[in-house]
Amino acid sequence: MGPMGDMTEPRWLTDEEHHVWRAYLHATTLLEDHLDRQLQRDAGMPHVYYGLLVQLSQAPRRRMRMTELAKDAKITRSRLSHAVARLEKNGWVRRENCPSDKRGQFARLTDEGMEVLRRNAPGHVAAVRQALFDRLSAEQVKQLGEIMRVMAEGLEPAGPDADLPWLR
Amino acid sequence: MGPMGDMTEPRWLTDEEHHVWRAYLHATTLLEDHLDRQLQRDAGMPHVYYGLLVQLSQAPRRRMRMTELAKDAKITRSRLSHAVARLEKNGWVRRENCPSDKRGQFARLTDEGMEVLRRNAPGHVAAVRQALFDRLSAEQVKQLGEIMRVMAEGLEPAGPDADLPWLR
DNA sequence: CCCATTTAGTTCAACTTTCAAGAATGAGTC
DNA sequence: GACTCATTCTTGAAAGTTGAACTAAATGGG
């Protein structure tokens, strides 16, 4: 802490930082909105839900424990419970009991869910491409990757008393 | 369209693109979550609402027309209506009629709202710094700015038949 | 074995966001 | 002026999210 304690003037953002921050907020907001809309229209679900199906499709037996899935998707378990309930109603996911831990649940991607994914993957990839990868140079893609990696690292302290979403 | 019409195999993401995309989703999700939590705890409102107050605080007479504010914040007018209603209940914003257009409304930041902003700005800036600017090199900050600028440009077609959030 | 504690997951109530109308005013045209 | 259409903003219901409380099962001492 500085010599003036809590009275120290905070380090405000420089002009450049301020502009970058605004650009960040605008770009990320617009993109998430765009993808949400595209998927809601074509696949009948928001982007986060689609992401859950993708995760499941890549898991060993197309199934994952709830907490593991929440952790990978960076969402709370509560949110996941609701999401899976909805996806189950759609017939795209099925819950299964975990034999080795009776508290546990698996979420498994059904064939129907797999099919939804197949049908919508091209459109989704196209949307991501069009918004991001087709507009950035190879250099910029590399830079973006590194920047995002640094950011995520800072927000996932992994420390013993960290406040991670999937534990809340 | 390719020579095979709709049957053309879509251009999937390369391995690198895929990793960058995942990193992007994780980092942006974690950051938004982090800021939401920080502001909800300290200021009693989500990040988007805080952003609205900031916009108002920088506007000429600390007031803006609803549509203009929605446009700057990249949200729908409906969402803004609800948000302003909530902020008004808190006493942080007041609605005023527009004399030149009887359909119009101004949202004005109250003194109380200004005070909330003053109290919470340091904490908010610190959170942004800690997550972003203190972790990136000057070079990376510049790169991030340019990348976000390109992204936003692509998502705000400004074309005549564009689907812009603040018009929905 | 018993108890306290931790972990997995769900549920409830409060809140936010979206979508589809709808009310009111403005603007252009004949 | 009357008609039509566009614009501004709001509303209400449905969908999604959050944080806290809760159930049930596992874990780890005594």
Short mmCIF file of C-alpha atoms (C1' of nucleotides) in Angstrom, two decimals:
data_model
loop_
_atom_site.label_atom_id
_atom_site.label_comp_id
_atom_site.label_asym_id
_atom_site.label_seq_id
_atom_site.Cartn_x
_atom_site.Cartn_y
_atom_site.Cartn_z
CA MET A 1 0.00 0.00 0.00
CA GLY A 2 1.25 3.49 -0.82
CA PRO A 3 2.51 6.00 1.72
CA MET A 4 -0.92 7.63 1.84
CA GLY A 5 -2.82 4.44 2.62
CA ASP A 6 -6.34 4.19 1.25
CA MET A 7 -6.34 7.84 0.31
CA THR A 8 -3.94 7.17 -2.55
CA GLU A 9 -5.35 8.27 -5.86
CA PRO A 10 -6.07 5.14 -7.89
CA ARG A 11 -4.16 4.62 -11.11
CA TRP A 12 -6.78 5.59 -13.66
CA LEU A 13 -6.67 4.28 -17.20
CA THR A 14 -4.57 6.16 -19.69
CA ASP A 15 -6.29 7.48 -22.77
CA GLU A 16 -5.12 4.55 -24.82
CA GLU A 17 -6.16 2.03 -22.20
CA HIS A 18 -9.54 3.66 -22.00
CA HIS A 19 -10.06 3.38 -25.73
CA VAL A 20 -8.90 -0.21 -25.78
CA TRP A 21 -11.24 -1.04 -22.92
CA ARG A 22 -14.22 0.50 -24.69
CA ALA A 23 -13.33 -1.33 -27.89
CA TYR A 24 -13.05 -4.56 -25.93
CA LEU A 25 -16.45 -4.13 -24.35
CA HIS A 26 -18.11 -3.24 -27.61
CA ALA A 27 -16.55 -5.99 -29.65
CA THR A 28 -17.16 -8.75 -27.12
CA THR A 29 -20.72 -7.61 -26.48
CA LEU A 30 -21.54 -7.48 -30.15
CA LEU A 31 -20.00 -10.85 -30.88
CA GLU A 32 -21.71 -12.68 -28.05
CA ASP A 33 -24.97 -11.08 -29.06
CA HIS A 34 -24.42 -12.07 -32.67
CA LEU A 35 -23.68 -15.71 -31.86
CA ASP A 36 -26.57 -15.93 -29.40
CA ARG A 37 -28.93 -14.68 -32.03
CA GLN A 38 -27.58 -16.93 -34.77
CA LEU A 39 -27.82 -20.04 -32.64
CA GLN A 40 -31.14 -19.14 -31.11
CA ARG A 41 -32.56 -18.76 -34.61
CA ASP A 42 -30.97 -21.83 -36.22
CA ALA A 43 -30.56 -24.26 -33.35
CA GLY A 44 -33.13 -23.03 -30.85
CA MET A 45 -30.70 -22.48 -28.01
CA PRO A 46 -28.36 -19.80 -26.69
CA HIS A 47 -24.64 -19.90 -27.30
CA VAL A 48 -23.76 -21.21 -23.84
CA TYR A 49 -26.06 -24.19 -24.25
CA TYR A 50 -24.57 -24.97 -27.62
CA GLY A 51 -21.15 -24.86 -26.01
CA LEU A 52 -22.26 -27.47 -23.51
CA LEU A 53 -23.29 -29.84 -26.28
CA VAL A 54 -19.95 -29.29 -27.97
CA GLN A 55 -18.08 -30.15 -24.78
CA LEU A 56 -20.11 -33.30 -24.32
CA SER A 57 -19.56 -34.36 -27.92
CA GLN A 58 -15.82 -34.31 -27.35
CA ALA A 59 -15.86 -36.15 -24.05
CA PRO A 60 -14.99 -39.85 -23.82
CA ARG A 61 -18.38 -41.51 -23.95
CA ARG A 62 -20.08 -38.26 -24.86
CA ARG A 63 -20.77 -37.78 -21.20
CA MET A 64 -19.35 -35.79 -18.31
CA ARG A 65 -19.92 -35.32 -14.63
CA MET A 66 -21.87 -32.15 -13.89
CA THR A 67 -19.12 -30.40 -11.97
CA GLU A 68 -16.53 -31.24 -14.59
CA LEU A 69 -18.76 -29.85 -17.32
CA ALA A 70 -19.42 -26.69 -15.31
CA LYS A 71 -15.71 -26.27 -14.80
CA ASP A 72 -14.88 -26.64 -18.47
CA ALA A 73 -17.64 -24.27 -19.49
CA LYS A 74 -16.74 -21.78 -16.76
CA ILE A 75 -20.24 -21.56 -15.37
CA THR A 76 -21.78 -22.24 -11.99
CA ARG A 77 -23.24 -25.60 -11.16
CA SER A 78 -26.58 -23.95 -10.54
CA ARG A 79 -26.63 -22.54 -14.02
CA LEU A 80 -25.63 -25.89 -15.41
CA SER A 81 -28.43 -27.65 -13.56
CA HIS A 82 -30.98 -25.37 -15.20
CA ALA A 83 -29.32 -25.66 -18.58
CA VAL A 84 -29.18 -29.43 -18.54
CA ALA A 85 -32.80 -29.59 -17.40
CA ARG A 86 -33.75 -27.58 -20.44
CA LEU A 87 -31.56 -29.56 -22.83
CA GLU A 88 -32.99 -32.75 -21.41
CA LYS A 89 -36.49 -31.52 -22.17
CA ASN A 90 -35.33 -31.01 -25.75
CA GLY A 91 -34.09 -34.58 -25.83
CA TRP A 92 -30.53 -33.51 -26.58
CA VAL A 93 -29.04 -34.58 -23.27
CA ARG A 94 -29.86 -37.35 -20.84
CA ARG A 95 -28.92 -37.57 -17.17
CA GLU A 96 -27.39 -40.74 -15.84
CA ASN A 97 -26.50 -41.77 -12.32
CA CYS A 98 -22.90 -42.25 -11.45
CA PRO A 99 -22.39 -45.78 -10.10
CA SER A 100 -19.24 -45.00 -8.17
CA ASP A 101 -20.62 -41.91 -6.43
CA LYS A 102 -24.28 -41.91 -5.69
CA ARG A 103 -24.37 -38.13 -5.40
CA GLY A 104 -23.02 -37.82 -8.90
CA GLN A 105 -24.75 -37.32 -12.22
CA PHE A 106 -23.53 -37.69 -15.75
CA ALA A 107 -24.86 -35.55 -18.53
CA ARG A 108 -24.77 -37.54 -21.75
CA LEU A 109 -25.25 -36.23 -25.25
CA THR A 110 -28.01 -38.17 -27.00
CA ASP A 111 -27.94 -39.14 -30.67
CA GLU A 112 -30.54 -36.51 -31.25
CA GLY A 113 -28.28 -33.96 -29.59
CA MET A 114 -25.38 -35.10 -31.74
CA GLU A 115 -27.52 -34.62 -34.80
CA VAL A 116 -28.47 -31.07 -33.77
CA LEU A 117 -24.78 -30.36 -33.40
CA ARG A 118 -23.99 -31.79 -36.83
CA ARG A 119 -26.70 -29.72 -38.45
CA ASN A 120 -25.62 -26.48 -36.85
CA ALA A 121 -21.86 -26.72 -36.71
CA PRO A 122 -21.32 -25.34 -40.21
CA GLY A 123 -23.43 -22.27 -39.60
CA HIS A 124 -21.83 -21.64 -36.26
CA VAL A 125 -18.29 -21.98 -37.55
CA ALA A 126 -19.17 -19.70 -40.43
CA ALA A 127 -20.42 -17.08 -37.98
CA VAL A 128 -17.25 -17.28 -35.92
CA ARG A 129 -15.08 -17.14 -39.01
CA GLN A 130 -16.90 -14.22 -40.48
CA ALA A 131 -16.74 -12.24 -37.27
CA LEU A 132 -13.23 -13.13 -36.23
CA PHE A 133 -10.83 -15.28 -38.17
CA ASP A 134 -11.62 -14.04 -41.64
CA ARG A 135 -11.05 -10.48 -40.51
CA LEU A 136 -7.79 -10.93 -38.63
CA SER A 137 -4.33 -11.52 -40.03
CA ALA A 138 -2.50 -14.69 -39.06
CA GLU A 139 -0.32 -12.51 -36.90
CA GLN A 140 -3.31 -11.04 -35.10
CA VAL A 141 -4.82 -14.44 -34.47
CA LYS A 142 -1.61 -15.45 -32.75
CA GLN A 143 -1.56 -12.25 -30.73
CA LEU A 144 -5.18 -12.68 -29.71
CA GLY A 145 -4.50 -16.20 -28.56
CA GLU A 146 -1.63 -15.13 -26.38
CA ILE A 147 -3.51 -12.18 -24.92
CA MET A 148 -6.52 -14.31 -24.04
CA ARG A 149 -4.31 -16.95 -22.53
CA VAL A 150 -2.73 -14.35 -20.24
CA MET A 151 -6.11 -12.96 -19.26
CA ALA A 152 -7.59 -16.32 -18.43
CA GLU A 153 -4.55 -17.19 -16.38
CA GLY A 154 -5.02 -14.10 -14.25
CA LEU A 155 -8.67 -14.83 -13.67
CA GLU A 156 -8.18 -18.46 -12.74
CA PRO A 157 -5.92 -18.07 -9.76
CA ALA A 158 -6.09 -21.77 -8.96
CA GLY A 159 -5.00 -20.67 -5.55
CA PRO A 160 -6.33 -22.62 -2.56
CA ASP A 161 -8.98 -20.02 -1.68
CA ALA A 162 -9.88 -18.96 -5.19
CA ASP A 163 -13.43 -17.97 -6.03
CA LEU A 164 -14.05 -20.11 -9.06
CA PRO A 165 -17.47 -20.11 -10.72
CA TRP A 166 -17.96 -23.86 -10.72
CA LEU A 167 -17.52 -24.00 -6.99
CA ARG A 168 -20.11 -21.41 -6.11
CA MET B 1 -21.26 -20.16 -53.27
CA GLY B 2 -18.92 -23.03 -54.22
CA PRO B 3 -19.38 -25.31 -57.19
CA MET B 4 -21.07 -27.90 -54.98
CA GLY B 5 -23.67 -25.52 -53.59
CA ASP B 6 -24.82 -26.17 -50.04
CA MET B 7 -23.07 -29.52 -50.01
CA THR B 8 -19.68 -27.84 -49.88
CA GLU B 9 -17.73 -28.84 -46.79
CA PRO B 10 -17.52 -25.82 -44.53
CA ARG B 11 -14.11 -24.42 -43.71
CA TRP B 12 -13.61 -25.73 -40.21
CA LEU B 13 -11.29 -24.03 -37.78
CA THR B 14 -7.64 -24.96 -37.86
CA ASP B 15 -6.11 -26.31 -34.71
CA GLU B 16 -4.66 -22.95 -33.84
CA GLU B 17 -7.91 -21.14 -34.52
CA HIS B 18 -9.73 -23.62 -32.39
CA HIS B 19 -7.40 -23.04 -29.47
CA VAL B 20 -7.62 -19.29 -29.85
CA TRP B 21 -11.39 -19.48 -29.95
CA ARG B 22 -11.54 -21.53 -26.78
CA ALA B 23 -9.14 -19.16 -25.06
CA TYR B 24 -11.25 -16.23 -26.19
CA LEU B 25 -14.43 -17.73 -24.79
CA HIS B 26 -12.85 -18.63 -21.49
CA ALA B 27 -11.10 -15.33 -20.95
CA THR B 28 -14.08 -13.16 -21.87
CA THR B 29 -16.47 -15.27 -19.82
CA LEU B 30 -14.25 -15.18 -16.77
CA LEU B 31 -13.65 -11.45 -17.01
CA GLU B 32 -17.28 -10.50 -17.44
CA ASP B 33 -18.15 -12.78 -14.58
CA HIS B 34 -15.45 -11.27 -12.43
CA LEU B 35 -16.55 -7.68 -13.06
CA ASP B 36 -20.21 -8.54 -12.57
CA ARG B 37 -19.42 -10.04 -9.25
CA GLN B 38 -17.19 -7.22 -8.11
CA LEU B 39 -19.75 -4.56 -8.99
CA GLN B 40 -22.70 -6.49 -7.69
CA ARG B 41 -20.96 -6.82 -4.38
CA ASP B 42 -19.61 -3.28 -4.07
CA ALA B 43 -22.10 -1.18 -6.01
CA GLY B 44 -25.21 -3.35 -5.99
CA MET B 45 -25.60 -3.56 -9.73
CA PRO B 46 -24.36 -5.64 -12.66
CA HIS B 47 -21.60 -4.47 -14.94
CA VAL B 48 -23.91 -3.40 -17.75
CA TYR B 49 -25.87 -1.11 -15.43
CA TYR B 50 -22.67 0.43 -14.16
CA GLY B 51 -21.66 1.05 -17.76
CA LEU B 52 -24.89 2.96 -18.31
CA LEU B 53 -24.14 5.26 -15.40
CA VAL B 54 -20.64 5.85 -16.76
CA GLN B 55 -22.00 6.79 -20.17
CA LEU B 56 -24.45 9.22 -18.63
CA SER B 57 -21.77 10.77 -16.46
CA GLN B 58 -19.79 11.65 -19.57
CA ALA B 59 -22.71 13.05 -21.55
CA PRO B 60 -23.27 16.81 -21.87
CA ARG B 61 -25.78 17.53 -19.14
CA ARG B 62 -25.33 14.06 -17.66
CA ARG B 63 -28.32 12.99 -19.72
CA MET B 64 -28.98 11.13 -22.93
CA ARG B 65 -31.88 10.11 -25.07
CA MET B 66 -32.83 6.48 -24.53
CA THR B 67 -32.04 5.34 -28.04
CA GLU B 68 -28.71 7.11 -28.06
CA LEU B 69 -27.77 5.49 -24.78
CA ALA B 70 -28.84 2.06 -26.01
CA LYS B 71 -26.76 2.56 -29.11
CA ASP B 72 -23.65 3.55 -27.19
CA ALA B 73 -24.07 0.66 -24.78
CA LYS B 74 -24.84 -1.80 -27.58
CA ILE B 75 -28.02 -3.08 -26.01
CA THR B 76 -31.65 -3.16 -27.08
CA ARG B 77 -34.02 -0.39 -26.17
CA SER B 78 -36.23 -2.87 -24.38
CA ARG B 79 -33.38 -3.95 -22.20
CA LEU B 80 -32.54 -0.34 -21.54
CA SER B 81 -36.10 0.45 -20.52
CA HIS B 82 -36.03 -2.23 -17.88
CA ALA B 83 -32.55 -1.26 -16.74
CA VAL B 84 -33.40 2.42 -16.40
CA ALA B 85 -36.56 1.53 -14.51
CA ARG B 86 -34.44 -0.35 -12.03
CA LEU B 87 -31.82 2.38 -11.76
CA GLU B 88 -34.60 4.91 -11.29
CA LYS B 89 -35.93 2.89 -8.38
CA ASN B 90 -32.46 3.12 -6.86
CA GLY B 91 -32.56 6.88 -7.28
CA TRP B 92 -29.47 6.88 -9.47
CA VAL B 93 -31.21 7.94 -12.68
CA ARG B 94 -34.21 10.12 -13.40
CA ARG B 95 -36.34 10.16 -16.54
CA GLU B 96 -37.16 13.47 -18.19
CA ASN B 97 -39.42 14.28 -21.10
CA CYS B 98 -37.90 15.59 -24.29
CA PRO B 99 -39.51 18.92 -25.16
CA SER B 100 -38.71 18.77 -28.87
CA ASP B 101 -40.06 15.24 -29.39
CA LYS B 102 -42.92 14.19 -27.18
CA ARG B 103 -42.14 10.51 -27.77
CA GLY B 104 -38.66 10.98 -26.41
CA GLN B 105 -37.21 10.47 -22.97
CA PHE B 106 -33.98 11.55 -21.42
CA ALA B 107 -32.25 9.46 -18.83
CA ARG B 108 -30.38 11.75 -16.46
CA LEU B 109 -27.80 10.76 -13.89
CA THR B 110 -28.79 12.07 -10.46
CA ASP B 111 -26.34 13.44 -7.92
CA GLU B 112 -26.87 10.30 -5.95
CA GLY B 113 -25.98 8.27 -9.04
CA MET B 114 -22.87 10.38 -9.55
CA GLU B 115 -21.88 9.70 -5.99
CA VAL B 116 -22.26 5.94 -6.43
CA LEU B 117 -20.03 6.21 -9.45
CA ARG B 118 -17.40 8.17 -7.55
CA ARG B 119 -17.38 5.68 -4.74
CA ASN B 120 -16.99 2.68 -7.00
CA ALA B 121 -14.79 3.91 -9.80
CA PRO B 122 -11.51 3.14 -8.03
CA GLY B 123 -12.48 -0.42 -7.27
CA HIS B 124 -13.75 -1.00 -10.75
CA VAL B 125 -10.67 0.43 -12.43
CA ALA B 126 -8.51 -1.64 -10.15
CA ALA B 127 -10.37 -4.78 -11.18
CA VAL B 128 -9.97 -3.99 -14.87
CA ARG B 129 -6.30 -3.17 -14.41
CA GLN B 130 -5.59 -6.27 -12.44
CA ALA B 131 -7.30 -8.52 -14.95
CA LEU B 132 -6.12 -6.85 -18.12
CA PHE B 133 -3.76 -3.92 -18.33
CA ASP B 134 -1.39 -4.89 -15.57
CA ARG B 135 -0.91 -8.28 -17.18
CA LEU B 136 -0.36 -7.21 -20.78
CA SER B 137 2.67 -5.56 -22.30
CA ALA B 138 2.26 -2.14 -23.91
CA GLU B 139 2.63 -3.90 -27.22
CA GLN B 140 -0.16 -6.32 -26.42
CA VAL B 141 -2.49 -3.55 -25.31
CA LYS B 142 -2.00 -1.92 -28.69
CA GLN B 143 -2.61 -5.20 -30.47
CA LEU B 144 -5.72 -5.90 -28.45
CA GLY B 145 -7.10 -2.49 -29.30
CA GLU B 146 -6.60 -3.00 -33.00
CA ILE B 147 -8.06 -6.50 -32.95
CA MET B 148 -11.15 -5.37 -31.07
CA ARG B 149 -11.58 -2.45 -33.41
CA VAL B 150 -11.57 -4.79 -36.40
CA MET B 151 -14.04 -7.14 -34.73
CA ALA B 152 -16.48 -4.40 -33.81
CA GLU B 153 -16.30 -3.03 -37.32
CA GLY B 154 -17.32 -6.36 -38.76
CA LEU B 155 -20.23 -6.70 -36.37
CA GLU B 156 -21.59 -3.22 -36.90
CA PRO B 157 -22.22 -3.36 -40.62
CA ALA B 158 -23.89 0.04 -40.57
CA GLY B 159 -25.43 -1.18 -43.78
CA PRO B 160 -28.95 -0.04 -44.61
CA ASP B 161 -30.56 -3.33 -43.58
CA ALA B 162 -28.29 -4.13 -40.67
CA ASP B 163 -29.64 -5.87 -37.58
CA LEU B 164 -28.42 -3.57 -34.87
CA PRO B 165 -29.33 -4.24 -31.26
CA TRP B 166 -30.59 -0.76 -30.46
CA LEU B 167 -33.12 -0.98 -33.26
CA ARG B 168 -34.64 -4.26 -32.24
"C1'" DC C 1 -19.20 -46.75 14.68
"C1'" DC C 2 -20.44 -41.73 15.30
"C1'" DC C 3 -20.08 -37.28 14.39
"C1'" DA C 4 -18.71 -33.16 12.05
"C1'" DT C 5 -17.30 -31.61 7.74
"C1'" DT C 6 -16.99 -31.59 2.87
"C1'" DT C 7 -18.66 -32.42 -1.74
"C1'" DA C 8 -22.29 -33.13 -5.64
"C1'" DG C 9 -26.03 -31.52 -7.27
"C1'" DT C 10 -30.69 -29.35 -7.07
"C1'" DT C 11 -34.16 -25.93 -5.86
"C1'" DC C 12 -36.27 -21.57 -4.64
"C1'" DA C 13 -36.90 -16.63 -4.98
"C1'" DA C 14 -35.25 -12.51 -6.81
"C1'" DC C 15 -33.46 -10.51 -10.67
"C1'" DT C 16 -32.16 -9.76 -15.68
"C1'" DT C 17 -32.78 -10.45 -20.56
"C1'" DT C 18 -35.38 -11.44 -24.65
"C1'" DC C 19 -39.17 -11.45 -27.76
"C1'" DA C 20 -43.32 -10.02 -29.47
"C1'" DA C 21 -46.78 -6.73 -29.06
"C1'" DG C 22 -48.55 -2.15 -28.36
"C1'" DA C 23 -49.36 3.10 -27.45
"C1'" DA C 24 -48.04 7.49 -28.84
"C1'" DT C 25 -45.91 10.85 -31.68
"C1'" DG C 26 -43.64 12.39 -35.85
"C1'" DA C 27 -43.10 12.75 -40.99
"C1'" DG C 28 -44.23 12.28 -45.75
"C1'" DT C 29 -47.90 12.26 -49.31
"C1'" DC C 30 -51.84 13.22 -51.64
"C1'" DG D 1 -56.36 17.43 -43.00
"C1'" DA D 2 -56.40 12.39 -43.49
"C1'" DC D 3 -53.73 8.42 -44.49
"C1'" DT D 4 -49.88 5.71 -44.16
"C1'" DC D 5 -45.63 4.55 -42.50
"C1'" DA D 6 -41.65 5.13 -39.45
"C1'" DT D 7 -39.74 6.11 -34.96
"C1'" DT D 8 -39.59 6.23 -29.79
"C1'" DC D 9 -40.24 3.98 -25.92
"C1'" DT D 10 -42.78 0.79 -22.85
"C1'" DT D 11 -44.94 -3.43 -21.40
"C1'" DG D 12 -45.80 -8.34 -20.11
"C1'" DA D 13 -44.69 -12.93 -20.36
"C1'" DA D 14 -41.28 -16.41 -21.05
"C1'" DA D 15 -36.56 -17.76 -20.68
"C1'" DG D 16 -32.25 -17.54 -18.39
"C1'" DT D 17 -29.16 -16.38 -14.40
"C1'" DT D 18 -27.79 -15.75 -9.63
"C1'" DG D 19 -26.96 -16.57 -4.71
"C1'" DA D 20 -28.42 -18.85 -0.82
"C1'" DA D 21 -30.53 -22.62 1.22
"C1'" DC D 22 -31.16 -27.39 0.95
"C1'" DT D 23 -30.75 -32.82 0.40
"C1'" DA D 24 -28.02 -36.61 0.05
"C1'" DA D 25 -23.88 -38.99 0.00
"C1'" DA D 26 -18.87 -39.24 0.80
"C1'" DT D 27 -14.91 -38.38 3.84
"C1'" DG D 28 -12.13 -38.25 7.88
"C1'" DG D 29 -11.19 -38.19 12.52
"C1'" DG D 30 -11.91 -39.75 17.18
#
